[in-house]
mmCIF file of C-alpha atoms in Angstrom:
data_model
loop_
_atom_site.group_PDB
_atom_site.id
_atom_site.type_symbol
_atom_site.label_atom_id
_atom_site.label_comp_id
_atom_site.label_asym_id
_atom_site.label_seq_id
_atom_site.Cartn_x
_atom_site.Cartn_y
_atom_site.Cartn_z
ATOM 1 C CA MET A 1 10.871 -4.257 -21.791
ATOM 2 C CA MET A 2 12.587 -6.223 -19.062
ATOM 3 C CA ALA A 3 16.029 -5.055 -20.107
ATOM 4 C CA LEU A 4 14.977 -1.502 -19.314
ATOM 5 C CA LEU A 5 14.756 -2.102 -15.591
ATOM 6 C CA VAL A 6 17.741 -3.976 -14.236
ATOM 7 C CA PRO A 7 18.508 -3.030 -10.627
ATOM 8 C CA ILE A 8 21.591 -0.872 -10.309
ATOM 9 C CA GLY A 9 23.451 0.400 -7.329
ATOM 10 C CA LEU A 10 22.710 -2.681 -5.228
ATOM 11 C CA SER A 11 24.216 -2.202 -1.800
ATOM 12 C CA THR A 12 24.355 -4.281 1.323
ATOM 13 C CA GLY A 13 25.589 -3.854 4.827
ATOM 14 C CA CYS A 14 24.635 -2.541 8.200
ATOM 15 C CA GLY A 15 22.721 0.672 8.589
ATOM 16 C CA PRO A 16 21.376 2.485 11.617
ATOM 17 C CA ALA A 17 19.830 0.143 14.178
ATOM 18 C CA PRO A 18 16.217 0.665 15.215
ATOM 19 C CA ARG A 19 15.740 3.008 18.151
ATOM 20 C CA PRO A 20 14.528 1.751 21.529
ATOM 21 C CA ALA A 21 10.918 0.689 21.928
ATOM 22 C CA HIS A 22 8.427 3.206 23.269
ATOM 23 C CA ALA A 23 5.276 2.181 25.105
ATOM 24 C CA VAL A 24 1.916 3.115 23.624
ATOM 25 C CA SER A 25 -1.505 2.926 25.203
ATOM 26 C CA GLY A 26 -4.189 1.193 23.234
ATOM 27 C CA ARG A 27 -6.218 -1.918 22.705
ATOM 28 C CA LEU A 28 -4.069 -3.735 20.146
ATOM 29 C CA PHE A 29 -0.489 -2.440 20.359
ATOM 30 C CA SER A 30 1.928 -2.414 23.300
ATOM 31 C CA HIS A 31 4.833 -0.367 21.982
ATOM 32 C CA VAL A 32 6.325 1.239 18.909
ATOM 33 C CA GLU A 33 9.799 0.969 17.385
ATOM 34 C CA VAL A 34 11.244 3.617 15.062
ATOM 35 C CA ILE A 35 13.234 2.566 11.995
ATOM 36 C CA GLY A 36 15.361 5.056 10.087
ATOM 37 C CA SER A 37 15.847 8.806 9.996
ATOM 38 C CA ARG A 38 16.027 11.537 7.385
ATOM 39 C CA GLY A 39 18.801 11.136 4.842
ATOM 40 C CA THR A 40 19.995 9.261 1.779
ATOM 41 C CA GLY A 41 22.365 6.776 3.403
ATOM 42 C CA PRO A 42 21.700 3.103 4.120
ATOM 43 C CA GLY A 43 18.738 2.798 6.446
ATOM 44 C CA GLN A 44 17.730 6.433 6.001
ATOM 45 C CA PHE A 45 14.674 7.788 4.182
ATOM 46 C CA ASN A 46 13.408 10.697 2.154
ATOM 47 C CA LYS A 47 9.610 10.620 2.494
ATOM 48 C CA PRO A 48 9.004 6.848 2.512
ATOM 49 C CA ARG A 49 5.772 6.134 0.664
ATOM 50 C CA SER A 50 5.300 2.396 0.228
ATOM 51 C CA LEU A 51 5.908 -0.781 2.231
ATOM 52 C CA ALA A 52 5.904 -4.527 1.633
ATOM 53 C CA LEU A 53 6.802 -7.613 3.662
ATOM 54 C CA ASP A 54 8.114 -10.930 2.387
ATOM 55 C CA ALA A 55 7.353 -14.418 3.719
ATOM 56 C CA GLN A 56 10.145 -14.077 6.314
ATOM 57 C CA ASP A 57 8.773 -10.731 7.550
ATOM 58 C CA ASN A 58 11.604 -8.757 5.998
ATOM 59 C CA LEU A 59 10.515 -5.197 5.282
ATOM 60 C CA TYR A 60 10.862 -3.361 1.946
ATOM 61 C CA VAL A 61 10.527 0.422 1.738
ATOM 62 C CA ALA A 62 10.273 2.723 -1.291
ATOM 63 C CA ASP A 63 10.995 6.411 -0.829
ATOM 64 C CA MET A 64 11.517 9.578 -2.846
ATOM 65 C CA THR A 65 15.124 8.687 -3.637
ATOM 66 C CA GLY A 66 13.766 6.109 -6.081
ATOM 67 C CA ARG A 67 15.320 3.185 -4.269
ATOM 68 C CA ILE A 68 14.021 0.120 -2.468
ATOM 69 C CA GLN A 69 15.562 -0.719 0.918
ATOM 70 C CA LYS A 70 15.295 -4.066 2.675
ATOM 71 C CA PHE A 71 15.306 -4.468 6.462
ATOM 72 C CA GLY A 72 15.216 -7.518 8.716
ATOM 73 C CA PRO A 73 12.355 -8.138 11.157
ATOM 74 C CA ASP A 74 14.505 -6.455 13.820
ATOM 75 C CA GLY A 75 14.767 -3.288 11.733
ATOM 76 C CA ALA A 76 18.384 -3.828 10.682
ATOM 77 C CA PHE A 77 19.268 -2.603 7.183
ATOM 78 C CA LEU A 78 20.103 -5.490 4.830
ATOM 79 C CA LEU A 79 20.402 -4.172 1.274
ATOM 80 C CA SER A 80 18.988 -1.731 -1.271
ATOM 81 C CA TRP A 81 18.571 -1.307 -4.984
ATOM 82 C CA GLN A 82 17.876 1.698 -7.178
ATOM 83 C CA MET A 83 15.080 1.992 -9.704
ATOM 84 C CA PRO A 84 17.020 3.342 -12.706
ATOM 85 C CA GLN A 85 14.141 5.189 -14.385
ATOM 86 C CA THR A 86 12.899 7.937 -12.087
ATOM 87 C CA ASP A 87 12.939 11.054 -14.284
ATOM 88 C CA LEU A 88 9.144 11.045 -14.619
ATOM 89 C CA GLY A 89 8.480 10.068 -11.009
ATOM 90 C CA LYS A 90 9.326 7.720 -8.190
ATOM 91 C CA PRO A 91 7.866 4.274 -7.416
ATOM 92 C CA LYS A 92 4.742 4.187 -5.289
ATOM 93 C CA GLY A 93 2.827 1.041 -4.401
ATOM 94 C CA MET A 94 4.282 -2.256 -3.182
ATOM 95 C CA GLY A 95 3.181 -5.746 -2.259
ATOM 96 C CA ARG A 96 4.082 -9.428 -2.319
ATOM 97 C CA ASP A 97 2.903 -11.737 -5.076
ATOM 98 C CA ALA A 98 1.884 -15.387 -4.834
ATOM 99 C CA ALA A 99 5.418 -16.556 -5.571
ATOM 100 C CA GLY A 100 6.862 -14.462 -2.749
ATOM 101 C CA ARG A 101 8.319 -11.816 -5.046
ATOM 102 C CA VAL A 102 8.297 -8.114 -4.196
ATOM 103 C CA ILE A 103 5.921 -6.050 -6.325
ATOM 104 C CA VAL A 104 6.916 -2.449 -7.066
ATOM 105 C CA ILE A 105 4.552 -0.163 -8.990
ATOM 106 C CA GLU A 106 5.746 2.754 -11.107
ATOM 107 C CA PRO A 107 2.777 5.106 -11.582
ATOM 108 C CA HIS A 108 4.534 7.455 -13.982
ATOM 109 C CA TYR A 109 5.666 4.583 -16.226
ATOM 110 C CA SER A 110 2.344 2.691 -16.030
ATOM 111 C CA ARG A 111 3.960 -0.602 -15.141
ATOM 112 C CA VAL A 112 4.215 -3.276 -12.506
ATOM 113 C CA ASN A 113 7.527 -4.928 -11.561
ATOM 114 C CA HIS A 114 8.203 -8.203 -9.751
ATOM 115 C CA PHE A 115 11.585 -8.441 -7.994
ATOM 116 C CA SER A 116 13.311 -11.216 -6.135
ATOM 117 C CA THR A 117 13.875 -10.586 -2.446
ATOM 118 C CA GLU A 118 17.467 -9.708 -3.356
ATOM 119 C CA GLY A 119 16.481 -7.017 -5.859
ATOM 120 C CA LYS A 120 16.676 -8.878 -9.167
ATOM 121 C CA LEU A 121 14.019 -7.948 -11.707
ATOM 122 C CA LEU A 122 12.077 -11.091 -12.609
ATOM 123 C CA ALA A 123 9.019 -9.803 -14.461
ATOM 124 C CA GLN A 124 7.560 -6.554 -15.708
ATOM 125 C CA TRP A 125 4.244 -5.730 -17.330
ATOM 126 C CA GLY A 126 1.845 -2.912 -18.070
ATOM 127 C CA ARG A 127 0.681 -0.964 -21.095
ATOM 128 C CA HIS A 128 -0.113 2.729 -20.821
ATOM 129 C CA GLY A 129 -3.635 3.803 -21.671
ATOM 130 C CA THR A 130 -7.166 4.352 -20.427
ATOM 131 C CA ASN A 131 -8.799 1.328 -22.044
ATOM 132 C CA ALA A 132 -9.608 -1.855 -20.146
ATOM 133 C CA ALA A 133 -6.448 -3.870 -19.318
ATOM 134 C CA GLU A 134 -4.270 -0.766 -19.759
ATOM 135 C CA LEU A 135 -2.800 1.269 -16.898
ATOM 136 C CA THR A 136 -2.782 4.982 -16.156
ATOM 137 C CA ARG A 137 -1.002 6.018 -12.969
ATOM 138 C CA PRO A 138 -1.334 2.684 -11.177
ATOM 139 C CA ARG A 139 -1.097 3.361 -7.477
ATOM 140 C CA ALA A 140 -1.468 0.270 -5.284
ATOM 141 C CA VAL A 141 -1.693 -3.512 -5.444
ATOM 142 C CA ALA A 142 -3.469 -6.179 -3.415
ATOM 143 C CA VAL A 143 -3.133 -9.926 -3.997
ATOM 144 C CA ASN A 144 -6.016 -12.313 -3.388
ATOM 145 C CA SER A 145 -5.870 -15.978 -2.345
ATOM 146 C CA ARG A 146 -5.660 -17.077 -5.991
ATOM 147 C CA GLY A 147 -2.636 -14.869 -6.586
ATOM 148 C CA GLU A 148 -4.582 -12.441 -8.766
ATOM 149 C CA LEU A 149 -3.635 -8.764 -8.619
ATOM 150 C CA TRP A 150 -5.960 -5.877 -7.905
ATOM 151 C CA ILE A 151 -4.462 -2.580 -9.156
ATOM 152 C CA SER A 152 -5.847 0.875 -8.331
ATOM 153 C CA GLU A 153 -5.475 3.868 -10.676
ATOM 154 C CA TYR A 154 -6.246 7.548 -10.297
ATOM 155 C CA GLY A 155 -6.000 10.832 -12.170
ATOM 156 C CA VAL A 156 -7.087 10.337 -15.770
ATOM 157 C CA VAL A 157 -9.147 7.317 -14.749
ATOM 158 C CA GLU A 158 -10.495 6.431 -11.318
ATOM 159 C CA ARG A 159 -10.789 2.659 -11.186
ATOM 160 C CA VAL A 160 -9.569 -0.680 -9.893
ATOM 161 C CA GLN A 161 -8.728 -3.609 -12.186
ATOM 162 C CA ARG A 162 -8.063 -7.262 -11.402
ATOM 163 C CA PHE A 163 -5.428 -9.127 -13.408
ATOM 164 C CA SER A 164 -4.157 -12.684 -13.551
ATOM 165 C CA ALA A 165 -1.065 -13.398 -11.467
ATOM 166 C CA ASP A 166 1.267 -12.678 -14.384
ATOM 167 C CA GLY A 167 -0.625 -9.565 -15.485
ATOM 168 C CA ALA A 168 -1.397 -11.076 -18.878
ATOM 169 C CA LYS A 169 -5.182 -11.255 -18.517
ATOM 170 C CA LEU A 170 -7.743 -8.769 -17.272
ATOM 171 C CA LEU A 171 -10.358 -10.520 -15.153
ATOM 172 C CA CYS A 172 -12.631 -7.655 -14.115
ATOM 173 C CA GLY A 173 -12.668 -4.020 -13.160
ATOM 174 C CA PHE A 174 -14.835 -1.286 -11.745
ATOM 175 C CA GLY A 175 -14.982 2.393 -10.978
ATOM 176 C CA HIS A 176 -15.285 5.865 -12.402
ATOM 177 C CA PHE A 177 -14.988 9.349 -10.947
ATOM 178 C CA GLY A 178 -17.628 10.423 -8.467
ATOM 179 C CA ASP A 179 -18.757 10.337 -4.863
ATOM 180 C CA GLY A 180 -21.705 7.968 -5.182
ATOM 181 C CA PRO A 181 -21.767 4.308 -4.139
ATOM 182 C CA GLY A 182 -19.007 2.433 -5.949
ATOM 183 C CA GLU A 183 -17.605 5.612 -7.487
ATOM 184 C CA LEU A 184 -14.054 6.707 -6.732
ATOM 185 C CA ASN A 185 -12.035 9.859 -6.206
ATOM 186 C CA ARG A 186 -8.332 9.101 -6.001
ATOM 187 C CA PRO A 187 -8.369 5.443 -4.927
ATOM 188 C CA GLU A 188 -5.147 4.898 -3.035
ATOM 189 C CA GLY A 189 -4.293 1.811 -0.974
ATOM 190 C CA LEU A 190 -5.995 -1.571 -1.281
ATOM 191 C CA GLY A 191 -6.557 -4.337 1.258
ATOM 192 C CA ILE A 192 -7.783 -7.941 1.097
ATOM 193 C CA ASP A 193 -9.464 -9.885 3.898
ATOM 194 C CA THR A 194 -9.525 -13.646 4.458
ATOM 195 C CA ALA A 195 -12.686 -13.963 2.336
ATOM 196 C CA ASP A 196 -11.014 -12.132 -0.572
ATOM 197 C CA ARG A 197 -13.174 -9.047 -0.127
ATOM 198 C CA LEU A 198 -11.438 -5.932 -1.444
ATOM 199 C CA TYR A 199 -11.087 -2.764 0.651
ATOM 200 C CA VAL A 200 -10.411 0.477 -1.231
ATOM 201 C CA ALA A 201 -9.051 3.613 0.433
ATOM 202 C CA ASP A 202 -11.202 6.096 -1.511
ATOM 203 C CA SER A 203 -9.055 8.949 -0.326
ATOM 204 C CA CYS A 204 -10.668 12.129 -1.636
ATOM 205 C CA ASN A 205 -14.112 10.789 -0.743
ATOM 206 C CA HIS A 206 -12.794 10.211 2.800
ATOM 207 C CA ARG A 207 -14.142 6.684 3.060
ATOM 208 C CA ILE A 208 -13.366 3.000 2.777
ATOM 209 C CA GLN A 209 -15.378 1.043 0.215
ATOM 210 C CA VAL A 210 -15.660 -2.735 0.421
ATOM 211 C CA PHE A 211 -16.208 -4.898 -2.656
ATOM 212 C CA SER A 212 -16.902 -8.578 -3.224
ATOM 213 C CA PRO A 213 -14.189 -10.825 -4.728
ATOM 214 C CA GLU A 214 -15.865 -10.185 -8.103
ATOM 215 C CA GLY A 215 -15.848 -6.403 -7.686
ATOM 216 C CA ARG A 216 -19.438 -5.756 -6.573
ATOM 217 C CA LEU A 217 -19.926 -3.018 -3.985
ATOM 218 C CA LEU A 218 -20.884 -4.426 -0.592
ATOM 219 C CA ARG A 219 -20.705 -1.438 1.726
ATOM 220 C CA SER A 220 -18.729 1.653 2.677
ATOM 221 C CA HIS A 221 -17.902 3.559 5.837
ATOM 222 C CA GLY A 222 -16.364 6.846 6.829
ATOM 223 C CA ARG A 223 -16.937 10.512 6.072
ATOM 224 C CA ALA A 224 -14.781 13.618 6.207
ATOM 225 C CA GLY A 225 -13.840 14.740 9.690
ATOM 226 C CA ARG A 226 -11.540 14.328 12.674
ATOM 227 C CA GLY A 227 -13.764 12.439 15.090
ATOM 228 C CA LEU A 228 -13.874 8.739 15.848
ATOM 229 C CA GLY A 229 -15.063 6.913 12.743
ATOM 230 C CA GLN A 230 -14.396 9.917 10.521
ATOM 231 C CA LEU A 231 -11.561 10.045 8.004
ATOM 232 C CA SER A 232 -9.341 12.569 6.259
ATOM 233 C CA TYR A 233 -7.642 11.388 3.078
ATOM 234 C CA PRO A 234 -7.269 7.696 3.929
ATOM 235 C CA TYR A 235 -4.225 6.626 1.934
ATOM 236 C CA ASP A 236 -4.003 2.952 2.834
ATOM 237 C CA VAL A 237 -5.978 0.116 4.394
ATOM 238 C CA CYS A 238 -5.151 -3.440 5.433
ATOM 239 C CA VAL A 239 -7.147 -6.148 7.181
ATOM 240 C CA ASP A 240 -5.900 -8.827 9.586
ATOM 241 C CA THR A 241 -7.233 -12.342 10.087
ATOM 242 C CA GLN A 242 -9.515 -11.159 12.908
ATOM 243 C CA GLY A 243 -11.196 -8.711 10.557
ATOM 244 C CA TYR A 244 -9.682 -5.567 12.057
ATOM 245 C CA GLN A 245 -9.283 -2.836 9.452
ATOM 246 C CA PHE A 246 -6.262 -0.574 9.838
ATOM 247 C CA VAL A 247 -6.603 2.748 8.034
ATOM 248 C CA CYS A 248 -3.775 5.198 7.445
ATOM 249 C CA GLU A 249 -5.040 8.797 7.374
ATOM 250 C CA PHE A 250 -2.780 11.167 5.459
ATOM 251 C CA GLY A 251 -4.905 14.194 6.304
ATOM 252 C CA ASN A 252 -5.362 13.579 10.033
ATOM 253 C CA SER A 253 -1.823 12.215 10.528
ATOM 254 C CA ARG A 254 -3.035 9.187 12.449
ATOM 255 C CA LEU A 255 -4.155 5.583 12.193
ATOM 256 C CA GLN A 256 -7.666 4.392 12.855
ATOM 257 C CA ILE A 257 -8.807 0.850 13.594
ATOM 258 C CA PHE A 258 -12.232 -0.533 12.688
ATOM 259 C CA ASP A 259 -13.679 -3.945 13.497
ATOM 260 C CA SER A 260 -15.122 -6.421 10.990
ATOM 261 C CA GLN A 261 -18.493 -4.644 11.203
ATOM 262 C CA ASP A 262 -16.896 -1.287 10.270
ATOM 263 C CA ARG A 263 -17.296 0.031 13.825
ATOM 264 C CA PRO A 264 -14.452 2.313 14.981
ATOM 265 C CA VAL A 265 -12.307 0.699 17.670
ATOM 266 C CA GLU A 266 -9.684 3.334 18.412
ATOM 267 C CA ILE A 267 -7.505 6.093 17.038
ATOM 268 C CA VAL A 268 -3.751 5.511 17.140
ATOM 269 C CA GLY A 269 -1.389 8.473 17.128
ATOM 270 C CA ALA A 270 -1.715 12.175 16.384
ATOM 271 C CA PRO A 271 0.223 14.824 14.454
ATOM 272 C CA GLY A 272 3.786 15.200 15.689
ATOM 273 C CA ALA A 273 7.313 13.846 15.504
ATOM 274 C CA SER A 274 7.563 11.816 18.710
ATOM 275 C CA PRO A 275 7.426 8.009 18.576
ATOM 276 C CA GLY A 276 3.833 6.990 17.958
ATOM 277 C CA GLN A 277 2.987 10.308 16.291
ATOM 278 C CA PHE A 278 2.816 10.965 12.547
ATOM 279 C CA SER A 279 3.331 13.503 9.808
ATOM 280 C CA ASN A 280 1.279 12.545 6.742
ATOM 281 C CA PRO A 281 1.591 8.756 6.983
ATOM 282 C CA TRP A 282 1.370 7.237 3.521
ATOM 283 C CA SER A 283 1.331 3.448 3.691
ATOM 284 C CA ILE A 284 0.893 0.542 6.117
ATOM 285 C CA ALA A 285 1.620 -3.197 6.130
ATOM 286 C CA LEU A 286 0.990 -6.085 8.532
ATOM 287 C CA ASP A 287 3.512 -8.833 9.240
ATOM 288 C CA SER A 288 2.653 -12.452 10.023
ATOM 289 C CA ALA A 289 2.283 -11.705 13.760
ATOM 290 C CA GLY A 290 -0.069 -8.781 13.253
ATOM 291 C CA ASN A 291 2.547 -6.098 13.904
ATOM 292 C CA LEU A 292 1.832 -2.962 11.892
ATOM 293 C CA TYR A 293 4.446 -1.002 9.917
ATOM 294 C CA VAL A 294 3.708 2.612 8.992
ATOM 295 C CA ALA A 295 5.490 4.722 6.366
ATOM 296 C CA ASP A 296 5.606 7.969 8.353
ATOM 297 C CA ALA A 297 6.485 10.021 5.295
ATOM 298 C CA GLY A 298 6.682 13.534 6.700
ATOM 299 C CA ASN A 299 8.910 12.339 9.545
ATOM 300 C CA HIS A 300 11.163 10.385 7.156
ATOM 301 C CA ARG A 301 10.909 7.128 9.062
ATOM 302 C CA VAL A 302 9.037 3.859 9.410
ATOM 303 C CA GLN A 303 7.297 2.996 12.672
ATOM 304 C CA LYS A 304 6.585 -0.557 13.799
ATOM 305 C CA PHE A 305 3.636 -0.983 16.150
ATOM 306 C CA VAL A 306 4.078 -4.233 18.062
ATOM 307 C CA ARG A 307 0.957 -6.250 18.808
ATOM 308 C CA ARG A 308 0.041 -6.965 22.409
ATOM 309 C CA GLN A 309 0.522 -10.608 23.333
ATOM 310 C CA ASP A 310 -3.132 -10.872 24.315
ATOM 311 C CA ALA A 311 -4.208 -9.367 20.982
ATOM 312 C CA ARG A 312 -2.060 -11.418 18.641
ATOM 313 C CA ALA A 313 -3.413 -11.983 15.161
ATOM 314 C CA ALA A 314 -1.839 -13.109 11.954
ATOM 315 C CA GLY A 315 -1.364 -10.557 9.228
ATOM 316 C CA THR A 316 -3.262 -10.345 6.001
ATOM 317 C CA ARG A 317 -1.687 -13.447 4.456
ATOM 318 C CA PRO A 318 -0.065 -16.654 5.746
ATOM 319 C CA ARG A 319 3.701 -16.936 5.700
ATOM 320 C CA ARG A 320 3.709 -19.622 3.026
ATOM 321 C CA ALA A 321 3.276 -18.669 -0.591
ATOM 322 C CA PHE A 322 -0.314 -19.275 -1.594
ATOM 323 C CA PRO A 323 -1.130 -21.342 -4.697
ATOM 324 C CA VAL A 324 -1.477 -19.671 -8.055
ATOM 325 C CA THR A 325 -4.391 -20.645 -10.264
ATOM 326 C CA GLN A 326 -5.788 -18.894 -13.287
ATOM 327 C CA THR A 327 -9.431 -18.897 -12.264
ATOM 328 C CA GLY A 328 -11.807 -16.812 -14.339
ATOM 329 C CA VAL A 329 -14.758 -14.935 -12.943
ATOM 330 C CA GLN A 330 -18.248 -15.166 -14.380
ATOM 331 C CA SER A 331 -19.057 -11.590 -13.492
ATOM 332 C CA SER A 332 -16.329 -9.832 -15.458
ATOM 333 C CA ARG A 333 -18.215 -6.690 -16.428
ATOM 334 C CA LEU A 334 -16.185 -3.531 -16.872
ATOM 335 C CA PHE A 335 -17.439 -0.231 -15.445
ATOM 336 C CA PHE A 336 -14.777 2.114 -16.810
ATOM 337 C CA THR A 337 -15.637 5.719 -17.569
ATOM 338 C CA PRO A 338 -12.431 7.531 -18.621
ATOM 339 C CA LEU A 339 -12.186 11.046 -17.244
ATOM 340 C CA VAL A 340 -9.669 13.510 -18.614
ATOM 341 C CA SER A 341 -7.801 15.644 -16.114
ATOM 342 C CA ALA A 342 -4.455 17.325 -15.752
ATOM 343 C CA PRO A 343 -1.525 14.932 -15.260
ATOM 344 C CA ALA A 344 -0.323 14.484 -11.714
ATOM 345 C CA ALA A 345 3.075 15.902 -10.854
ATOM 346 C CA GLU A 346 5.693 15.114 -8.279
ATOM 347 C CA GLY A 347 5.197 17.182 -5.178
ATOM 348 C CA TRP A 348 4.226 17.374 -1.570
ATOM 349 C CA SER A 349 1.017 19.285 -1.082
ATOM 350 C CA GLN A 350 -2.474 18.867 0.296
ATOM 351 C CA PRO A 351 -4.046 15.880 -1.471
ATOM 352 C CA ALA A 352 -6.077 16.803 -4.505
ATOM 353 C CA ARG A 353 -7.299 14.663 -7.334
ATOM 354 C CA GLY A 354 -4.816 14.645 -10.193
ATOM 355 C CA ARG A 355 -2.350 16.956 -8.444
ATOM 356 C CA GLN A 356 -0.162 14.896 -6.138
ATOM 357 C CA ALA A 357 2.158 12.079 -7.144
#
């Protein structure tokens, strides 16, 4: 299958420079920088939906043009490549694997791609289906300290599966549709903390669920609402080395920060188009210094929230590539309950299970 997905349209050069920094008030961040604007040129975006950072803190952004753009830590455009198969839908879900490669997920093609930092396809895997080890609308990826890949899926199935680093072996999985403990309704973004606990943005249940490294439910927090500690369609979550949880709320057009005990710390941003405000933010990512990037989809831009010097913390993973080992898990039970629903379609509407790509 690898021959099917060779990057085309690779381009390099200088794009629009990041706009000036704007001060923000808050506990963790001092100012925000805006990267990009609406458009299809180099350094421009059409509803950016996924972010990833490499070991040098270069930023990768996927948007609705079906391309991946690379930016330097200063926000300068470096290069881009086009995903050639986008008739069924655009890529959504990115990360960095143990070897430092850029992971790009294609939900509508049920596959996972590993690219070099220059846009060369190096590996591709995934088999469509609802059985264990198969994929149906994979949405997000998180990589643990062993290099294993957690993949979330929604729509026909509502689950999370953990694969070996090369995707060849299923190690465990959990989830089925519902709103009870451990059940899922449109699991979106995934996060990993320093103890390899998995955080799931259970978006249509308006909560974050936390699982052990083996996939056992530990706890959850959040409920529908607009107040402090409440959530509306959380689409992504990431955790820094201090245990702070950063949650991207699509529905409330804001970020919310929780501490390691799930207590709300502060709300960042509000609906709007000014720097520091959001319109349906879709994805977030932390760099090695704890700066937070936000895919501000409705405003067609990426915002970088710069960490205060007195609140510095490393991001979710060290800069070096972490070792890859194929370690099995004793508790590898599967909890899959396939649920048939209408296929998701490309669009831009209020989040609903099985309706929004």
